Short mmCIF file of C-alpha atoms and ligand atoms in Angstrom, two decimals:
data_model
loop_
_atom_site.label_atom_id
_atom_site.label_comp_id
_atom_site.label_asym_id
_atom_site.label_seq_id
_atom_site.Cartn_x
_atom_site.Cartn_y
_atom_site.Cartn_z
CA MET Z 11 76.15 29.21 105.15
CA ARG Z 12 75.22 32.40 103.19
CA ILE Z 13 78.39 34.20 102.14
CA ALA Z 14 78.59 37.23 99.82
CA TYR Z 15 81.72 37.29 97.70
CA ASP Z 16 83.10 38.17 94.28
CA LEU Z 17 85.56 36.08 92.36
CA ILE Z 18 88.11 37.93 90.24
CA GLY Z 19 90.39 35.88 88.00
CA SER Z 20 89.95 32.69 86.05
CA ARG Z 21 90.24 28.93 86.35
CA GLU Z 22 93.39 28.94 84.20
CA THR Z 23 95.39 31.55 86.11
CA GLY Z 24 93.74 31.33 89.52
CA ALA Z 25 91.34 33.73 91.18
CA VAL Z 26 90.99 35.80 94.31
CA ALA Z 27 87.81 35.86 96.37
CA ILE Z 28 86.69 39.15 97.92
CA VAL Z 29 84.39 38.38 100.79
CA GLU Z 30 82.02 40.41 102.98
CA PRO Z 31 82.48 39.87 106.72
CA VAL Z 32 79.67 37.86 108.37
CA GLU Z 33 78.80 38.70 111.96
CA GLY Z 34 79.59 35.82 114.29
CA VAL Z 35 81.62 33.90 111.69
CA SER Z 36 85.40 34.07 111.73
CA PRO Z 37 87.12 35.21 108.50
CA GLU Z 38 89.12 31.98 108.52
CA LYS Z 39 85.92 29.91 108.50
CA LEU Z 40 84.59 31.99 105.58
CA ALA Z 41 87.86 31.44 103.73
CA ASP Z 42 87.75 27.65 104.32
CA GLU Z 43 84.23 27.50 102.89
CA ILE Z 44 85.19 29.52 99.77
CA LEU Z 45 88.32 27.46 99.17
CA ARG Z 46 86.23 24.28 99.47
CA ARG Z 47 83.70 25.58 96.92
CA HIS Z 48 86.28 27.00 94.45
CA PRO Z 49 89.54 25.06 94.22
CA HIS Z 50 90.97 27.62 91.74
CA VAL Z 51 90.87 30.41 94.36
CA LYS Z 52 94.45 31.20 95.39
CA SER Z 53 93.76 33.99 97.91
CA VAL Z 54 90.83 35.03 100.05
CA LEU Z 55 90.59 38.75 100.83
CA LEU Z 56 88.20 40.13 103.44
CA LYS Z 57 86.59 43.54 102.86
CA ALA Z 58 88.07 45.73 105.59
CA GLY Z 59 86.36 49.03 104.82
CA GLU Z 60 84.75 51.18 102.15
CA ARG Z 61 86.46 52.19 98.92
CA GLU Z 62 88.57 55.22 99.69
CA GLY Z 63 90.63 58.04 98.22
CA GLU Z 64 90.98 59.20 94.65
CA PHE Z 65 91.89 55.72 93.44
CA ARG Z 66 88.67 54.17 94.83
CA VAL Z 67 90.56 51.15 96.19
CA ARG Z 68 89.03 49.12 99.00
CA PRO Z 69 91.13 48.04 101.98
CA LEU Z 70 91.33 44.23 101.79
CA ARG Z 71 92.83 41.88 104.37
CA LEU Z 72 94.40 38.60 103.25
CA VAL Z 73 92.84 35.84 105.35
CA ALA Z 74 93.96 32.74 103.46
CA GLY Z 75 96.16 31.70 100.57
CA SER Z 76 98.86 33.44 98.59
CA GLU Z 77 100.26 36.94 99.19
CA ASP Z 78 100.41 37.23 95.39
CA THR Z 79 96.95 38.58 94.57
CA GLU Z 80 97.55 39.52 90.94
CA VAL Z 81 95.15 37.69 88.62
CA VAL Z 82 93.95 37.65 85.03
CA HIS Z 83 90.19 38.08 84.94
CA LYS Z 84 88.21 36.84 81.95
CA GLU Z 85 85.15 38.69 80.67
CA TYR Z 86 83.43 37.87 77.37
CA GLY Z 87 86.67 36.77 75.73
CA LEU Z 88 88.73 39.69 77.07
CA ARG Z 89 91.43 39.37 79.72
CA PHE Z 90 92.09 41.94 82.42
CA LYS Z 91 95.24 41.63 84.50
CA LEU Z 92 95.02 43.37 87.86
CA ASP Z 93 95.61 43.22 91.57
CA PRO Z 94 92.47 44.19 93.52
CA ARG Z 95 94.63 45.32 96.42
CA LEU Z 96 96.11 48.06 94.19
CA VAL Z 97 93.32 49.07 91.83
CA TYR Z 98 89.57 49.40 91.37
CA PHE Z 99 87.88 46.61 89.48
CA SER Z 100 84.35 45.20 89.69
CA PRO Z 101 83.43 41.95 87.92
CA ARG Z 102 79.77 42.83 88.59
CA GLU Z 103 79.87 45.63 86.02
CA ALA Z 104 80.48 43.40 82.99
CA GLU Z 105 76.94 43.88 81.64
CA GLU Z 106 77.04 47.62 82.24
CA ARG Z 107 80.25 47.93 80.22
CA ARG Z 108 78.60 46.06 77.36
CA ARG Z 109 75.48 48.22 77.53
CA VAL Z 110 77.61 51.36 77.11
CA ALA Z 111 79.76 49.78 74.38
CA SER Z 112 76.67 48.74 72.44
CA GLN Z 113 75.69 52.43 72.08
CA VAL Z 114 79.01 53.22 70.33
CA GLN Z 115 79.02 53.37 66.52
CA ASP Z 116 81.85 52.13 64.30
CA GLY Z 117 84.24 54.97 63.47
CA GLU Z 118 83.77 56.92 66.69
CA LEU Z 119 86.55 58.45 68.77
CA VAL Z 120 85.71 57.73 72.42
CA TYR Z 121 87.18 59.23 75.59
CA VAL Z 122 87.03 57.05 78.70
CA MET Z 123 87.88 59.20 81.71
CA PHE Z 124 88.80 57.39 84.97
CA ALA Z 125 89.73 54.35 82.89
CA GLY Z 126 91.07 52.07 85.65
CA VAL Z 127 92.72 48.91 84.28
CA GLY Z 128 90.90 49.55 81.01
CA PRO Z 129 87.68 47.51 81.06
CA TYR Z 130 85.39 50.10 79.41
CA ALA Z 131 88.00 51.04 76.82
CA LEU Z 132 88.73 47.42 75.94
CA VAL Z 133 85.10 46.31 75.82
CA ILE Z 134 84.25 49.24 73.52
CA ALA Z 135 87.19 48.55 71.21
CA SER Z 136 86.41 44.84 71.09
CA MET Z 137 82.74 45.39 70.23
CA ARG Z 138 83.08 48.31 67.82
CA ARG Z 139 85.59 49.55 65.24
CA ALA Z 140 86.23 52.62 67.41
CA LEU Z 141 89.34 54.41 68.67
CA VAL Z 142 89.43 54.82 72.41
CA ILE Z 143 91.59 57.03 74.61
CA GLY Z 144 91.53 56.24 78.35
CA VAL Z 145 92.99 58.38 81.13
CA GLU Z 146 93.81 56.97 84.56
CA LEU Z 147 95.46 58.56 87.61
CA ASN Z 148 96.42 55.52 89.72
CA PRO Z 149 99.86 54.49 88.39
CA HIS Z 150 99.21 50.81 89.19
CA ALA Z 151 95.94 50.87 87.26
CA ALA Z 152 97.53 52.77 84.37
CA ARG Z 153 100.32 50.16 84.18
CA TYR Z 154 97.76 47.32 84.10
CA PHE Z 155 95.73 49.24 81.51
CA GLY Z 156 98.78 49.30 79.22
CA GLU Z 157 99.42 45.59 79.81
CA ASN Z 158 95.78 44.78 79.15
CA VAL Z 159 95.82 46.59 75.83
CA ARG Z 160 98.74 44.36 74.78
CA LEU Z 161 97.25 41.20 76.31
CA ASN Z 162 94.10 41.68 74.22
CA ARG Z 163 95.98 42.82 71.09
CA LEU Z 164 94.00 46.04 70.90
CA GLY Z 165 96.98 48.37 70.59
CA SER Z 166 95.79 49.76 67.27
CA ARG Z 167 92.52 50.95 68.82
CA VAL Z 168 93.11 51.76 72.50
CA TYR Z 169 95.48 54.44 73.81
CA PRO Z 170 96.05 54.50 77.59
CA ILE Z 171 97.31 57.68 79.20
CA GLU Z 172 98.48 57.88 82.81
CA GLY Z 173 97.46 61.18 84.32
CA ASP Z 174 94.83 63.39 85.86
CA VAL Z 175 91.79 64.04 83.69
CA SER Z 176 91.98 67.72 84.70
CA TYR Z 177 95.43 68.11 83.22
CA VAL Z 178 95.17 65.73 80.25
CA SER Z 179 91.76 66.82 78.93
CA PRO Z 180 92.57 70.36 77.71
CA ALA Z 181 94.86 68.90 75.03
CA LEU Z 182 91.94 66.73 73.89
CA TYR Z 183 89.15 69.33 73.85
CA GLY Z 184 86.80 69.20 70.90
CA LYS Z 185 87.95 65.82 69.59
CA PHE Z 186 85.47 63.16 70.77
CA ASP Z 187 82.22 61.68 69.59
CA ARG Z 188 81.57 60.25 73.04
CA VAL Z 189 82.81 60.67 76.61
CA VAL Z 190 82.35 58.05 79.35
CA MET Z 191 82.71 59.15 83.01
CA PRO Z 192 82.75 56.03 85.24
CA LEU Z 193 83.47 57.73 88.58
CA PRO Z 194 80.07 57.93 90.32
CA LYS Z 195 81.30 59.73 93.44
CA GLY Z 196 83.23 62.47 91.70
CA ALA Z 197 82.59 62.62 87.95
CA TYR Z 198 80.49 65.78 88.41
CA LEU Z 199 83.66 67.67 89.37
CA PHE Z 200 85.06 67.01 85.89
CA LEU Z 201 81.95 67.75 83.81
CA ARG Z 202 83.47 70.87 82.35
CA HIS Z 203 86.37 68.87 80.90
CA ALA Z 204 84.05 66.15 79.60
CA LEU Z 205 81.71 68.59 77.85
CA LYS Z 206 84.59 70.54 76.33
CA SER Z 207 86.09 67.29 75.02
CA ILE Z 208 83.08 66.65 72.79
CA ARG Z 209 83.37 67.69 69.13
CA PRO Z 210 81.76 71.02 68.17
CA GLU Z 211 79.44 69.05 65.84
CA GLY Z 212 78.05 67.24 68.91
CA GLY Z 213 78.41 63.93 70.67
CA TYR Z 214 77.33 61.78 73.59
CA LEU Z 215 78.04 61.82 77.30
CA HIS Z 216 77.65 58.89 79.70
CA PHE Z 217 77.65 60.41 83.18
CA TYR Z 218 77.81 58.23 86.31
CA TYR Z 219 76.43 59.53 89.56
CA TRP Z 220 75.05 58.26 92.85
CA GLY Z 221 72.28 59.14 95.27
CA GLY Z 222 68.74 58.44 96.50
CA ASP Z 223 65.30 58.78 94.99
CA ASP Z 224 66.06 62.12 93.33
CA VAL Z 225 69.38 60.99 91.83
CA PHE Z 226 68.30 61.26 88.18
CA GLN Z 227 66.83 64.73 88.70
CA ARG Z 228 69.98 65.97 90.44
CA GLY Z 229 72.24 64.38 87.83
CA ARG Z 230 70.30 66.01 85.01
CA GLU Z 231 70.53 69.40 86.68
CA LEU Z 232 74.29 69.11 87.19
CA VAL Z 233 74.93 68.27 83.56
CA SER Z 234 72.46 70.78 82.08
CA ARG Z 235 73.78 73.62 84.24
CA GLU Z 236 77.42 72.96 83.34
CA ALA Z 237 76.49 72.62 79.65
CA LEU Z 238 74.67 75.96 79.71
CA THR Z 239 77.68 77.76 81.16
CA LEU Z 240 79.65 76.48 78.15
CA GLY Z 241 76.99 77.44 75.61
CA LEU Z 242 76.01 73.82 75.07
CA GLN Z 243 72.75 71.94 75.36
CA ALA Z 244 72.70 68.54 77.03
CA ILE Z 245 69.66 66.61 75.86
CA TYR Z 246 68.77 63.87 78.34
CA LEU Z 247 68.34 60.53 76.58
CA GLY Z 248 67.63 58.37 79.62
CA GLY Z 249 69.08 56.91 82.77
CA ARG Z 250 69.66 53.57 84.36
CA LYS Z 251 70.22 52.24 87.86
CA VAL Z 252 73.47 50.29 87.63
CA SER Z 253 73.71 48.90 91.15
CA SER Z 254 72.75 49.73 94.70
CA TYR Z 255 75.14 50.96 97.38
CA ALA Z 256 72.59 50.70 100.20
CA PRO Z 257 68.80 50.53 100.53
CA ARG Z 258 67.41 53.27 98.23
CA VAL Z 259 70.89 54.54 97.29
CA TRP Z 260 72.01 53.79 93.76
CA LYS Z 261 74.87 54.10 91.39
CA VAL Z 262 73.35 55.35 88.15
CA ARG Z 263 74.24 56.24 84.59
CA LEU Z 264 72.66 59.17 82.73
CA ASP Z 265 73.05 59.45 78.95
CA PHE Z 266 73.04 62.77 77.10
CA LYS Z 267 73.33 64.04 73.56
CA VAL Z 268 75.46 67.19 73.70
CA LEU Z 269 75.10 69.92 71.08
CA SER Z 270 76.22 73.50 70.59
CA PHE Z 271 73.25 75.83 70.50
CA ASN Z 272 74.31 77.02 67.06
CA VAL Z 273 74.49 73.49 65.51
CA LYS Z 274 71.27 72.27 63.93
C1 SAM U 322 85.33 53.90 90.04
S1 SAM U 322 86.94 53.60 89.36
C2 SAM U 322 86.50 53.00 87.75
C3 SAM U 322 87.66 52.38 87.01
C4 SAM U 322 87.27 51.73 85.67
N1 SAM U 322 86.61 52.67 84.78
C5 SAM U 322 86.42 50.51 85.89
O1 SAM U 322 85.22 50.58 85.62
O2 SAM U 322 86.95 49.50 86.34
C6 SAM U 322 87.47 55.25 89.06
C7 SAM U 322 88.91 55.38 88.59
O3 SAM U 322 89.18 56.77 88.35
C8 SAM U 322 90.51 57.03 88.71
N2 SAM U 322 90.60 58.50 88.93
C9 SAM U 322 90.14 59.19 89.99
N3 SAM U 322 90.37 60.51 89.82
C10 SAM U 322 90.97 60.65 88.61
C11 SAM U 322 91.44 61.76 87.85
N4 SAM U 322 91.33 63.00 88.33
N5 SAM U 322 91.99 61.54 86.64
C12 SAM U 322 92.09 60.28 86.15
N6 SAM U 322 91.67 59.18 86.82
C13 SAM U 322 91.11 59.34 88.03
C14 SAM U 322 90.75 56.18 89.94
O4 SAM U 322 92.12 55.93 90.16
C15 SAM U 322 89.96 54.91 89.57
O5 SAM U 322 90.78 53.97 88.95
#
């Protein structure tokens, strides 16, 4: 039987399986098959809709196993504690996080907006001698973010803040070498804050966006236009399709170097 599912967690602490419904197959049968294949799975959760709301959490229905769906996920030696029923987390984005982190230089101050339970911030701080500030609105995610900083002993490099990027950013304007915006369906609304957070000497922006064939063109226009209104230039360095939401609809990342017009 072909079943599409993600496993979040680990063999040591148990995992949850998040499974796509299959037409004509009962959720209980899907759960039996997953539990047979993966004895360390403690709960099977069926996708019951699209990600929704500001927190980007997907409705999930427990079809088998434990009501306790909190797990500790392992990724390249890091551990992320989370409950997928309360927060956003995607194990499929491990490589993407590493690709962004590998662009960071030692000594940078990095701002991760929309930080979730902290995966980008922690991957960056584990791969580079950088200081990272992450801001997250969902109180459950922000609590896990704090726990994950401690769990990975990265408290001297990663500073989680619970709050809304719109309200937190003004106190951080002009401080960062790099800003990461991992909120494809809404980051554009916060571009002004991201651009103003970059140091006057210049820095880098990783902007996530989504759309069809013209997604890179539209993303470039959004960033360039906002930069111009602030007297900045956003030099496009390149883009990448991260994953696909539907046929010919992608989640993408666009990278920019941001400079003031008066800085050579
Ligand atoms: C797509 S998720 C990404 C989370 C995390 N970066 C990751 O990759 O796992 C976007 C996150 O942004 C948070 N968020 C949405 N609007 C926000 C805002 N205005 N300020 C801070 N965080 C926000 C959501 O709660 C959610 O956790």
